[in-house]
mmCIF file of C-alpha atoms and ligand atoms in Angstrom:
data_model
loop_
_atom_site.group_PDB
_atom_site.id
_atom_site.type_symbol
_atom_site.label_atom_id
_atom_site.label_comp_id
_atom_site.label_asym_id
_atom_site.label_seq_id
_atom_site.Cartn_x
_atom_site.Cartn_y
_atom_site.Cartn_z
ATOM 1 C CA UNK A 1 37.438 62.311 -38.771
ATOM 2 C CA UNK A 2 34.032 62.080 -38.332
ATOM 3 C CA UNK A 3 32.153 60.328 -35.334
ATOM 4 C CA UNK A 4 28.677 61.417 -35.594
ATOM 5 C CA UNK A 5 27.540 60.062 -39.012
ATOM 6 C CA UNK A 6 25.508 62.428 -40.146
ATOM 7 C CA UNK A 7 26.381 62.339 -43.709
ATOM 8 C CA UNK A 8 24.617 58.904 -44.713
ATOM 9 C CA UNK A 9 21.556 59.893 -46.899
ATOM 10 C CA UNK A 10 18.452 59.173 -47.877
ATOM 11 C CA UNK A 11 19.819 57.464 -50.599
ATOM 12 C CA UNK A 12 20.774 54.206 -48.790
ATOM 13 C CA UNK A 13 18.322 51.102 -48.338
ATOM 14 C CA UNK A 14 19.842 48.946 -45.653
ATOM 15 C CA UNK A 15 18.023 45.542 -44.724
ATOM 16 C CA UNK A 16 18.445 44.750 -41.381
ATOM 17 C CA UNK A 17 18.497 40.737 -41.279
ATOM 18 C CA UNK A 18 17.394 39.649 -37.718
ATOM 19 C CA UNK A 19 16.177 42.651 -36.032
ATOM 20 C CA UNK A 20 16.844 41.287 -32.309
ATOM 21 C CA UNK A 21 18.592 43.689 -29.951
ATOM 22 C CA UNK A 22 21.600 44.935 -32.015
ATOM 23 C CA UNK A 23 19.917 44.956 -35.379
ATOM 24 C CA UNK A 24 16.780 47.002 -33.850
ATOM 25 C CA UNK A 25 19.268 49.501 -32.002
ATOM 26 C CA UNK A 26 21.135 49.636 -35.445
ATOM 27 C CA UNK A 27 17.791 50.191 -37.659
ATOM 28 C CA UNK A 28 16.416 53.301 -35.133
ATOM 29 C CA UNK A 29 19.405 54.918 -35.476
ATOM 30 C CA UNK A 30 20.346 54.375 -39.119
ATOM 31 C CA UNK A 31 16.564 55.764 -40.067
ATOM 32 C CA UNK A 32 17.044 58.693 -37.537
ATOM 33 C CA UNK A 33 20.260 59.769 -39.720
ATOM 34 C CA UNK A 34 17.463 59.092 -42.937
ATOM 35 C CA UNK A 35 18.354 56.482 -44.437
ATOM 36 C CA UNK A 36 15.866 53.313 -45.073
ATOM 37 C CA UNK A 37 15.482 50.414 -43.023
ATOM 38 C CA UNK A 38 13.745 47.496 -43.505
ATOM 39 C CA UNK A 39 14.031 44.684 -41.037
ATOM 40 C CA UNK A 40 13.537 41.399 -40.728
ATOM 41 C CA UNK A 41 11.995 38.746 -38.134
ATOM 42 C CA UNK A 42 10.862 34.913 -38.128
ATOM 43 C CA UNK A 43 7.377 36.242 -37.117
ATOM 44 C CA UNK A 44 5.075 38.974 -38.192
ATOM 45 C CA UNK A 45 4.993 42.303 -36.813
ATOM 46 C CA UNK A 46 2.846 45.299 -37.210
ATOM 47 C CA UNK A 47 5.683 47.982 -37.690
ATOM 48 C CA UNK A 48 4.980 48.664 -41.972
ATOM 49 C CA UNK A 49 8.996 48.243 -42.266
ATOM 50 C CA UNK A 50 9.490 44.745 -40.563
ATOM 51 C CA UNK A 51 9.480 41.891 -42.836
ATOM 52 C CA UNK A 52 9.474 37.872 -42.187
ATOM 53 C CA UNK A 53 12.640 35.680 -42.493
ATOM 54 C CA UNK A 54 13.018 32.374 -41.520
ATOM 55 C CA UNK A 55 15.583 30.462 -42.720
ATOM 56 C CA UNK A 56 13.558 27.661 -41.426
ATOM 57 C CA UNK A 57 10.773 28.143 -44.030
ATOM 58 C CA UNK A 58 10.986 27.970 -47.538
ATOM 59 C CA UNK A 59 9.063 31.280 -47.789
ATOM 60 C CA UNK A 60 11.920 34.067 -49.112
ATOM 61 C CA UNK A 61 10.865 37.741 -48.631
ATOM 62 C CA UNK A 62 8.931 39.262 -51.601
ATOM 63 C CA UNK A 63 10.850 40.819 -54.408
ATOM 64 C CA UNK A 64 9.916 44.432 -53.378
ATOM 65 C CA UNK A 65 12.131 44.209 -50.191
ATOM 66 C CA UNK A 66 15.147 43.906 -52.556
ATOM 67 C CA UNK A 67 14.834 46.958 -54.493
ATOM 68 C CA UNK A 68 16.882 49.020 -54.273
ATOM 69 C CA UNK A 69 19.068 47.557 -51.103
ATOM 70 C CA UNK A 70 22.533 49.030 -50.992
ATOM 71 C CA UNK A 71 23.396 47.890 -47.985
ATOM 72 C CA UNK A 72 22.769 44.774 -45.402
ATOM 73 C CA UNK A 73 23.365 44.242 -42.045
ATOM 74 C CA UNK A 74 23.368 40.296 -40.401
ATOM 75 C CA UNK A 75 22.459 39.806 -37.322
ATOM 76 C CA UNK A 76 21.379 36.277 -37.615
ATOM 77 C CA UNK A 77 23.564 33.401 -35.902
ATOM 78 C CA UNK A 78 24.663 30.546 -37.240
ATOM 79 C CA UNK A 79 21.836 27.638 -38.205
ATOM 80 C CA UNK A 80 21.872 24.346 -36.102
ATOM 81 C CA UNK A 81 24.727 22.970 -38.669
ATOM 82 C CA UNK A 82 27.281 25.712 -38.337
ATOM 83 C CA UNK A 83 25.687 26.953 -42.002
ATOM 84 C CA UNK A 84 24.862 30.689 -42.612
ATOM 85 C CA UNK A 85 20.657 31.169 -42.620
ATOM 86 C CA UNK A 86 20.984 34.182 -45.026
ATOM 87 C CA UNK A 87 23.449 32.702 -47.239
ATOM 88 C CA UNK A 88 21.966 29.256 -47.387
ATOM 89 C CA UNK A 89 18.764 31.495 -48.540
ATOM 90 C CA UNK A 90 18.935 34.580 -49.713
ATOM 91 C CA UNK A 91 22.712 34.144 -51.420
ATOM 92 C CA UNK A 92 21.581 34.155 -54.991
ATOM 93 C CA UNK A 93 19.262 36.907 -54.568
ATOM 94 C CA UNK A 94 22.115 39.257 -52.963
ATOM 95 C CA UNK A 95 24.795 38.320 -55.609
ATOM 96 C CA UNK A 96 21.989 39.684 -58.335
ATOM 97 C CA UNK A 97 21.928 43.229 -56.050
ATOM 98 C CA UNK A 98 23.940 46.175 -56.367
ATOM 99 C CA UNK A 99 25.464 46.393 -53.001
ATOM 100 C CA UNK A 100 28.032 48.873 -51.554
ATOM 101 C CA UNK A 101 28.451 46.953 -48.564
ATOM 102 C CA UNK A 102 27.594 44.111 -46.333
ATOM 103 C CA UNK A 103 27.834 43.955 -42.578
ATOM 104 C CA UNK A 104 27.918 40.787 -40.488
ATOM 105 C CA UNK A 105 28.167 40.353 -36.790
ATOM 106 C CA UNK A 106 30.107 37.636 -35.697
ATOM 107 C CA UNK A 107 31.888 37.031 -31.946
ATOM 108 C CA UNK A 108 35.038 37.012 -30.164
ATOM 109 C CA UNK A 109 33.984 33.441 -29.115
ATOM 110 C CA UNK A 110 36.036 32.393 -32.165
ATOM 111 C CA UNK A 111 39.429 33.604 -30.371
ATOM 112 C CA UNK A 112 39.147 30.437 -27.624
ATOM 113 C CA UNK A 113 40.524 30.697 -24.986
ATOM 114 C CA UNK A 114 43.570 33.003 -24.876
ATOM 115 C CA UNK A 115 43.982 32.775 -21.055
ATOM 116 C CA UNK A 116 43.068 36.116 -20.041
ATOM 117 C CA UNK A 117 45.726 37.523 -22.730
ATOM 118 C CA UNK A 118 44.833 40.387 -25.093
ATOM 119 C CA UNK A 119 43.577 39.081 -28.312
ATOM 120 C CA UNK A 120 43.085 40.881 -31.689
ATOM 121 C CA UNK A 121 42.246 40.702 -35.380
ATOM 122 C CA UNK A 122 45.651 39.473 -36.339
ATOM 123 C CA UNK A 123 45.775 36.159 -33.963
ATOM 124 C CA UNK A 124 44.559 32.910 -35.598
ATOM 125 C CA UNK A 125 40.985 31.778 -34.740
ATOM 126 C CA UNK A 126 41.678 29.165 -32.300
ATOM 127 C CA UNK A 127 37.558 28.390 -31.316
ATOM 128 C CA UNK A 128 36.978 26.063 -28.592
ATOM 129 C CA UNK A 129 33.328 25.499 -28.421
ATOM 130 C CA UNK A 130 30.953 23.605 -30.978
ATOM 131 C CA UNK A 131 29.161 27.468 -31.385
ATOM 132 C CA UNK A 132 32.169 28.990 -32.062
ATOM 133 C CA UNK A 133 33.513 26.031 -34.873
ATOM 134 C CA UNK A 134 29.784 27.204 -36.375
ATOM 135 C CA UNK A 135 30.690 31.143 -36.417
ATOM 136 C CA UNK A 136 33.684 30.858 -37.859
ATOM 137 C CA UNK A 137 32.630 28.891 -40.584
ATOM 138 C CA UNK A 138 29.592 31.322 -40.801
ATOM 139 C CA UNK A 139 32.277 34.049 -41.041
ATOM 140 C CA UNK A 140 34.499 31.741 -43.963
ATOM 141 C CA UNK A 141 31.359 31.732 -45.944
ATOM 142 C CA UNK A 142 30.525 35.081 -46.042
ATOM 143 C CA UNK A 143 34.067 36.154 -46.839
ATOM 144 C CA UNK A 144 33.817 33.159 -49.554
ATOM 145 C CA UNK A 145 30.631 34.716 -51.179
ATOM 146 C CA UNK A 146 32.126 37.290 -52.724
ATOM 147 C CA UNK A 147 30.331 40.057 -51.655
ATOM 148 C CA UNK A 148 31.840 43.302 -50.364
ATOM 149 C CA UNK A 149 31.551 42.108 -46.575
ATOM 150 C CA UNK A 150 32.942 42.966 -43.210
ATOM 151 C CA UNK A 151 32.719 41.200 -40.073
ATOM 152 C CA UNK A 152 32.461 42.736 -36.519
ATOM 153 C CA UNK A 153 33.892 40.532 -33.993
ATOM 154 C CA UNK A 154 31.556 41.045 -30.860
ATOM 155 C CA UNK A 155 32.093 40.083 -27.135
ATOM 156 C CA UNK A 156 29.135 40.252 -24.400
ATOM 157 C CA UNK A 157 26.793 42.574 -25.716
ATOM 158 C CA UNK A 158 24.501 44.823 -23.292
ATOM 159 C CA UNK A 159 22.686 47.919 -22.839
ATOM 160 C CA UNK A 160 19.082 49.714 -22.040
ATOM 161 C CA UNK A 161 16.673 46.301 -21.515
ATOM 162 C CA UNK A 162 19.808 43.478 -21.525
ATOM 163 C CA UNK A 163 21.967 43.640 -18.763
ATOM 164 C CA UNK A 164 22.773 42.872 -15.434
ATOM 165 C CA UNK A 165 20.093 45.350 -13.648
ATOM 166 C CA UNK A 166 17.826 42.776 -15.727
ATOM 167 C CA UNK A 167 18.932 40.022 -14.574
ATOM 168 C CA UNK A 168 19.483 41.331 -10.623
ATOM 169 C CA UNK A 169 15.301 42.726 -11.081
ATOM 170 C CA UNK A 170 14.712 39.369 -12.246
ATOM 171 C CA UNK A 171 16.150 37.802 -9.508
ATOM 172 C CA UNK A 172 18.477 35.207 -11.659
ATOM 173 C CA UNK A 173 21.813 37.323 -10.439
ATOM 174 C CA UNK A 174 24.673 34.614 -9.490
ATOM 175 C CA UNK A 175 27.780 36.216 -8.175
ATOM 176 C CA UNK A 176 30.304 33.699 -8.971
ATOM 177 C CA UNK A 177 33.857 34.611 -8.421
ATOM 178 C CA UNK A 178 36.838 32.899 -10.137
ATOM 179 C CA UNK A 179 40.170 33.545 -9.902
ATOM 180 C CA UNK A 180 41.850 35.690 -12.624
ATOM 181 C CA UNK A 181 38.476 35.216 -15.088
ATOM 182 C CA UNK A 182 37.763 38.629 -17.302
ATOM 183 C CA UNK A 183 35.146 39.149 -19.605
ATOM 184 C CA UNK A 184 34.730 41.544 -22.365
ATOM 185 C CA UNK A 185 32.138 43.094 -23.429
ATOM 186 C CA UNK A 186 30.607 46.007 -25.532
ATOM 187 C CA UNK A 187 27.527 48.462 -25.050
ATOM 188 C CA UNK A 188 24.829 48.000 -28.313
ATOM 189 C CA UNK A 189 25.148 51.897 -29.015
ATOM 190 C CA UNK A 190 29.020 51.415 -29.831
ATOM 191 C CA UNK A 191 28.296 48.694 -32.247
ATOM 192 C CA UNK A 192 25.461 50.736 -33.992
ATOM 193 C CA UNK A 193 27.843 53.883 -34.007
ATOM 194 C CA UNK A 194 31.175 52.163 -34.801
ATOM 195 C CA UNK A 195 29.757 50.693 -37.731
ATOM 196 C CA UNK A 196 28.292 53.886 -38.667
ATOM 197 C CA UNK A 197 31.677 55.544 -38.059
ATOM 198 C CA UNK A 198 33.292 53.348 -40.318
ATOM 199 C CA UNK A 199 30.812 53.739 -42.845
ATOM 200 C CA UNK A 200 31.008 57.061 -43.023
ATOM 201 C CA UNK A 201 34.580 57.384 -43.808
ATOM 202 C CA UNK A 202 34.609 54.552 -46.095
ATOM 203 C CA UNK A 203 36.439 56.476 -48.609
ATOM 204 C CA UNK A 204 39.451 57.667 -46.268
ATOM 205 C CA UNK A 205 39.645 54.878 -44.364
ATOM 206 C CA UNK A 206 41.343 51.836 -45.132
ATOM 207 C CA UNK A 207 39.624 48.582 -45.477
ATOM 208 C CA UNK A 208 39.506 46.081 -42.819
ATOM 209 C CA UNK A 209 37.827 42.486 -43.640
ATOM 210 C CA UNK A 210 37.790 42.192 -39.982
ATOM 211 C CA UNK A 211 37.148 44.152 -37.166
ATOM 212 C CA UNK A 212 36.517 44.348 -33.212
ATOM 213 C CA UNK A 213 33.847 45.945 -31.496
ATOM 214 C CA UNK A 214 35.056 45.780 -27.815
ATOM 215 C CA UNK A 215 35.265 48.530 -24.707
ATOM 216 C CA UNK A 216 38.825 49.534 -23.312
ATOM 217 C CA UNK A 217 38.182 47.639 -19.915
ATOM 218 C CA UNK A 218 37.504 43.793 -19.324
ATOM 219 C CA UNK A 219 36.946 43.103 -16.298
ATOM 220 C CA UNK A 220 35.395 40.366 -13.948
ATOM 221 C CA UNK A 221 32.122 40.124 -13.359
ATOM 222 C CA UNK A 222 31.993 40.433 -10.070
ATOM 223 C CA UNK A 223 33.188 44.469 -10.721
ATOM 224 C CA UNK A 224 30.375 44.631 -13.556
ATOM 225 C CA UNK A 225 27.688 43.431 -10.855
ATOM 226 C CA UNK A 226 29.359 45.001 -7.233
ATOM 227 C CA UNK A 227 29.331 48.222 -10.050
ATOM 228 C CA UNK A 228 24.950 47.678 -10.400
ATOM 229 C CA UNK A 229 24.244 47.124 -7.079
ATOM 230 C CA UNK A 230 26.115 50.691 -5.998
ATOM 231 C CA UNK A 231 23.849 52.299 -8.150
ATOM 232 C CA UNK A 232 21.223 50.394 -6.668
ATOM 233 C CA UNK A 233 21.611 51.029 -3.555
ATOM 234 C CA UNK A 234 21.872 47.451 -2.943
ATOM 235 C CA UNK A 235 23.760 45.111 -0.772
ATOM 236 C CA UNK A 236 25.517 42.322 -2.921
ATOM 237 C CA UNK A 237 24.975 39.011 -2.258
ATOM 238 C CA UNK A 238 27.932 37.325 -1.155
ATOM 239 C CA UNK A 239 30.197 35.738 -4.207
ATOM 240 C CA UNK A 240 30.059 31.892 -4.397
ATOM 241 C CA UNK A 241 33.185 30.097 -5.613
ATOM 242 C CA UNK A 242 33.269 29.299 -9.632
ATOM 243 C CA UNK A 243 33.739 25.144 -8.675
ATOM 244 C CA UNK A 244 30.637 25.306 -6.543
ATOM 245 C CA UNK A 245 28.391 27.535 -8.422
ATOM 246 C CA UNK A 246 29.235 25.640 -11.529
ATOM 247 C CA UNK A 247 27.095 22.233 -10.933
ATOM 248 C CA UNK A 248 23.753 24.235 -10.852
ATOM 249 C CA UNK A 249 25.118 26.534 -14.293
ATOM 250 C CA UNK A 250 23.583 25.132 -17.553
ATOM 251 C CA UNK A 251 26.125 23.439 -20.346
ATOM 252 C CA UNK A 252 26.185 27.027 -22.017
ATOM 253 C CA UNK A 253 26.702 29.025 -18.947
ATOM 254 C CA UNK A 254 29.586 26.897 -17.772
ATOM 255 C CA UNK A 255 30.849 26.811 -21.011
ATOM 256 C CA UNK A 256 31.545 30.863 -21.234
ATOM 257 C CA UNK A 257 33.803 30.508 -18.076
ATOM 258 C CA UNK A 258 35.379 28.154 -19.532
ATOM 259 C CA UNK A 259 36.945 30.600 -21.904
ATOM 260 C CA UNK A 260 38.970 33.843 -20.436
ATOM 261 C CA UNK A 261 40.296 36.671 -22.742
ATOM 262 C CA UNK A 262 40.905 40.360 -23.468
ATOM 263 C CA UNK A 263 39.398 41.493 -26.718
ATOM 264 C CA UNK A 264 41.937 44.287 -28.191
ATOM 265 C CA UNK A 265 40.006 47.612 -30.127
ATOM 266 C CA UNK A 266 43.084 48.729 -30.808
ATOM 267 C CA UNK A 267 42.120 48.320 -35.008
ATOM 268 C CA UNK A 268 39.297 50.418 -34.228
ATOM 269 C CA UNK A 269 39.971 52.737 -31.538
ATOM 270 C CA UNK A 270 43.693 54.047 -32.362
ATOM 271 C CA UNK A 271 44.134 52.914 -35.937
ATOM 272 C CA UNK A 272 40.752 53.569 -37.224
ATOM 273 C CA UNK A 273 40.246 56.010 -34.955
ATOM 274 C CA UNK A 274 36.673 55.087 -33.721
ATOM 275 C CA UNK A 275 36.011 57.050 -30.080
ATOM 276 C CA UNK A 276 33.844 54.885 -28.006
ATOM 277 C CA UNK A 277 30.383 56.342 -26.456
ATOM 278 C CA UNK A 278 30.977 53.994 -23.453
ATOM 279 C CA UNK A 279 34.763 52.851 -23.029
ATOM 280 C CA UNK A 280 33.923 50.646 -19.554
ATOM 281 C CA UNK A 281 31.636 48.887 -17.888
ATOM 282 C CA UNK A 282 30.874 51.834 -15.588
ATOM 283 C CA UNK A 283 29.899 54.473 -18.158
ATOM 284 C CA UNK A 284 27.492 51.972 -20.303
ATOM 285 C CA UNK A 285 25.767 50.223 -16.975
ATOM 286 C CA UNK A 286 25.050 54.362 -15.618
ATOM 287 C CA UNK A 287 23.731 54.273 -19.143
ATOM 288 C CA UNK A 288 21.571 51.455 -18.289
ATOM 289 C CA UNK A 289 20.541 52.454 -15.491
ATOM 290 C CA UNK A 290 19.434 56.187 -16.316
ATOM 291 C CA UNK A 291 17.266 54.526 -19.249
ATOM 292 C CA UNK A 292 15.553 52.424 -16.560
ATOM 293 C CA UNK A 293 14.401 55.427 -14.752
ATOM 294 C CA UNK A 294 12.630 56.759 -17.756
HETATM 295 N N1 NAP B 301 24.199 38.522 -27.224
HETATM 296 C C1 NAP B 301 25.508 38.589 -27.130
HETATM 297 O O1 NAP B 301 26.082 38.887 -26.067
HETATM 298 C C2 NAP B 301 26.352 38.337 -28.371
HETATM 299 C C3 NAP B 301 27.734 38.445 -28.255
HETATM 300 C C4 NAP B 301 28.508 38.314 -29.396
HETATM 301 C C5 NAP B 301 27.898 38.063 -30.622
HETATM 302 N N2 NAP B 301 26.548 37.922 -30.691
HETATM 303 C C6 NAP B 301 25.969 37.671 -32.021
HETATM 304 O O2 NAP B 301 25.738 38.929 -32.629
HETATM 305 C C7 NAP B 301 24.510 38.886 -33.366
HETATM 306 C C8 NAP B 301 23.535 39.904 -32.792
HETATM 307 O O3 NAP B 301 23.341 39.603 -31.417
HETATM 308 P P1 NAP B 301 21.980 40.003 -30.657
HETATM 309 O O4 NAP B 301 22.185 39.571 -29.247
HETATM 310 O O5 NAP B 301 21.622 41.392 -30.988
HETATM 311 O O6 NAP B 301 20.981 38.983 -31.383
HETATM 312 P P2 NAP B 301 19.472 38.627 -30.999
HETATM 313 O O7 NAP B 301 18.849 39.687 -30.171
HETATM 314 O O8 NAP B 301 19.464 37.238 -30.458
HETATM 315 O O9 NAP B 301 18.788 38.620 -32.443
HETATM 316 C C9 NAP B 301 19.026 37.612 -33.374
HETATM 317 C C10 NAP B 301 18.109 37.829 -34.564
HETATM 318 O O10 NAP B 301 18.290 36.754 -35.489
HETATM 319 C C11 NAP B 301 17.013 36.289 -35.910
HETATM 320 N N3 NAP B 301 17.133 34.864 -36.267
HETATM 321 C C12 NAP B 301 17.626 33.878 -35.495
HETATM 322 N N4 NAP B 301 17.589 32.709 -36.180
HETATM 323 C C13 NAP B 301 17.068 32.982 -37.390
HETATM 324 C C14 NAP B 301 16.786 32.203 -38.534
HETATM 325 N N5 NAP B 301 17.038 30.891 -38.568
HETATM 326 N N6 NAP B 301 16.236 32.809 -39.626
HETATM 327 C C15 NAP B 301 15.979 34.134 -39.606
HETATM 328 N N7 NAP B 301 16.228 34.923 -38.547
HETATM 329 C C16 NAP B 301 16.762 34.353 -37.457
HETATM 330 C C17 NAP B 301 16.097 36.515 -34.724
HETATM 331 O O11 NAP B 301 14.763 36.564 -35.187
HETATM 332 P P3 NAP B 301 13.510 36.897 -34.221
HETATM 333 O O12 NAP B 301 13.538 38.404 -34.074
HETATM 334 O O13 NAP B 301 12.322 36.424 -34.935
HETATM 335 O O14 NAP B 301 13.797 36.190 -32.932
HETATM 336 C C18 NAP B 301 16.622 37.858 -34.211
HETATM 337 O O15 NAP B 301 16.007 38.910 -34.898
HETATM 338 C C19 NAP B 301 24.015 37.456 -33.289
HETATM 339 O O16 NAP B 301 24.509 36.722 -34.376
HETATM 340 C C20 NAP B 301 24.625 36.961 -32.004
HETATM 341 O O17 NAP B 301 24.776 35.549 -31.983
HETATM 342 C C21 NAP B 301 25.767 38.075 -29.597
#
């Protein structure tokens, strides 16, 4: 099976909807194999294949972006009433395209909280936070639409420019330790490269509506940071205890310690057969960190 992707052509237009930090990862790499990529972003930008979209404004993207799309890729989260911004826009206009496929990323956030068990495509959504209510009903319309989508399930995404050497250089680094808490998480390049993977063998591979994008090891955070400041060279500073740290942690920041879980690739890795560039924490923060010495 193939895990390189080099077979996509020239013949494939993808737009890239919200070009942040996964969907600008995604569009390099998806040119560099030669296919088209147009992206999109609320403001202007000078790069020739960037386009605006705001779901905000009633401005929709001129006809010539549309022609000839065969593929899209969302990156865009859910609008401040749980609705999809593309769909709520653009809906019409994609129905009226011939598309081969339709990406969306969504989270893990929708699992809840599982209690540090494993959890994987085949469990109920159970979400806990108002965010997560959003996504899955971001994820419900999508599948409702019609169109030939599939959903990646995400957890804490990171890589070269987002992640913890960031925030320890920025000097925002809280070691907070609490008992028996994992996260999950996922370097950008498997996301852009799983997705490729499982485009590429489209044809021998059987569909899935939904699908993980996870490394093998969750972990605490504590590892993920103690991990940075070894390659740093660095002394930790010392761990402060989650029910202290937690009155000076924002409503948001509490609230993702508030949820503990495993995210399972075992869809992707073993029965889709995806191999992961970066399969722990370890491999993808070295990763990191050799891009920051560039
Ligand atoms: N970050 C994580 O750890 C994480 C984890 C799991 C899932 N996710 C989800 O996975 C997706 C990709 O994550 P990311 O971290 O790569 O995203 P990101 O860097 O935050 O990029 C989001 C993109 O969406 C665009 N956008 C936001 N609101 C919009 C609106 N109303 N209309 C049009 N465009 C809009 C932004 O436009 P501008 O470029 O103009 O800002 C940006 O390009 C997101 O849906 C995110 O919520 C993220």
């Amino acid at each position: 099976m193939n895990n390189n992707a080099s077979s996509l052509n020239n013949k494939i237009k993808f737009l890239v909807l919200g070009c942040g930090f996964s969907g600008s990862f995604f569009a390099k790499t998806i040119r560099k194999l030669g296919c088209t990529a147009l992206t999109s972003s609320r403001c202007e930008k000078k790069d020739p294949n960037s386009f605006v979209f705001n779901s905000e404004s009633s401005v929709i993207p001129d006809e010539k972006i549309f022609d000839g799309v065969t593929h899209i890729l969302s990156c865009i989260p859910p609008d401040k009433n749980g609705n999809d911004p593309v769909l709520r826009r653009l809906q019409n206009k994609l129905k009226n395209l011939s598309l081969e496929w339709v990406g969306y990323l969504s989270t893990t956030g929708v699992y809840g909280n599982s209690e540090g068990d494993w959890v994987s495509e085949t469990d109920q959504p159970n979400p806990l936070q108002k965010r997560s209510h959003n996504r899955l009903n971001c994820e419900k319309e999508w599948i409702a639409s019609g169109l030939p989508v599939q959903i990646f399930r995400l957890p804490g995404i990171y890589g070269p420019g987002r992640s913890t050497f960031d925030v320890i250089r920025n000097q925002k680094i809280r070691v907070i330790s609490k008992k028996g808490q994992v996260f999950s998480r996922v370097h950008v390049a498997d996301i852009t490269n799983a997705i490729i993977y499982i485009l590429q063998n489209k044809n021998s591979l059987k569909f899935h509506r939904i699908i993980n994008i996870a490394d093998d090891e969750p972990c605490s955070q504590i590892q993920v940071i103690q991990y940075c400041y070894d390659l740093l060279g660095l002394k930790m500073p010392k761990p402060i205890l989650f029910e202290v740290a937690k009155k000076e942690l924002s409503p948001i920041a509490q609230s993702f310690w508030m949820e503990n879980r495993r995210v399972s690739n075992k869809l992707l890795c073993e029965t889709l057969g995806y191999k992961l560039i970066y399969k722990n924490y370890k491999l993808g923060l070295k990763n990191c960190f050799l891009n920051s010495k560039k």
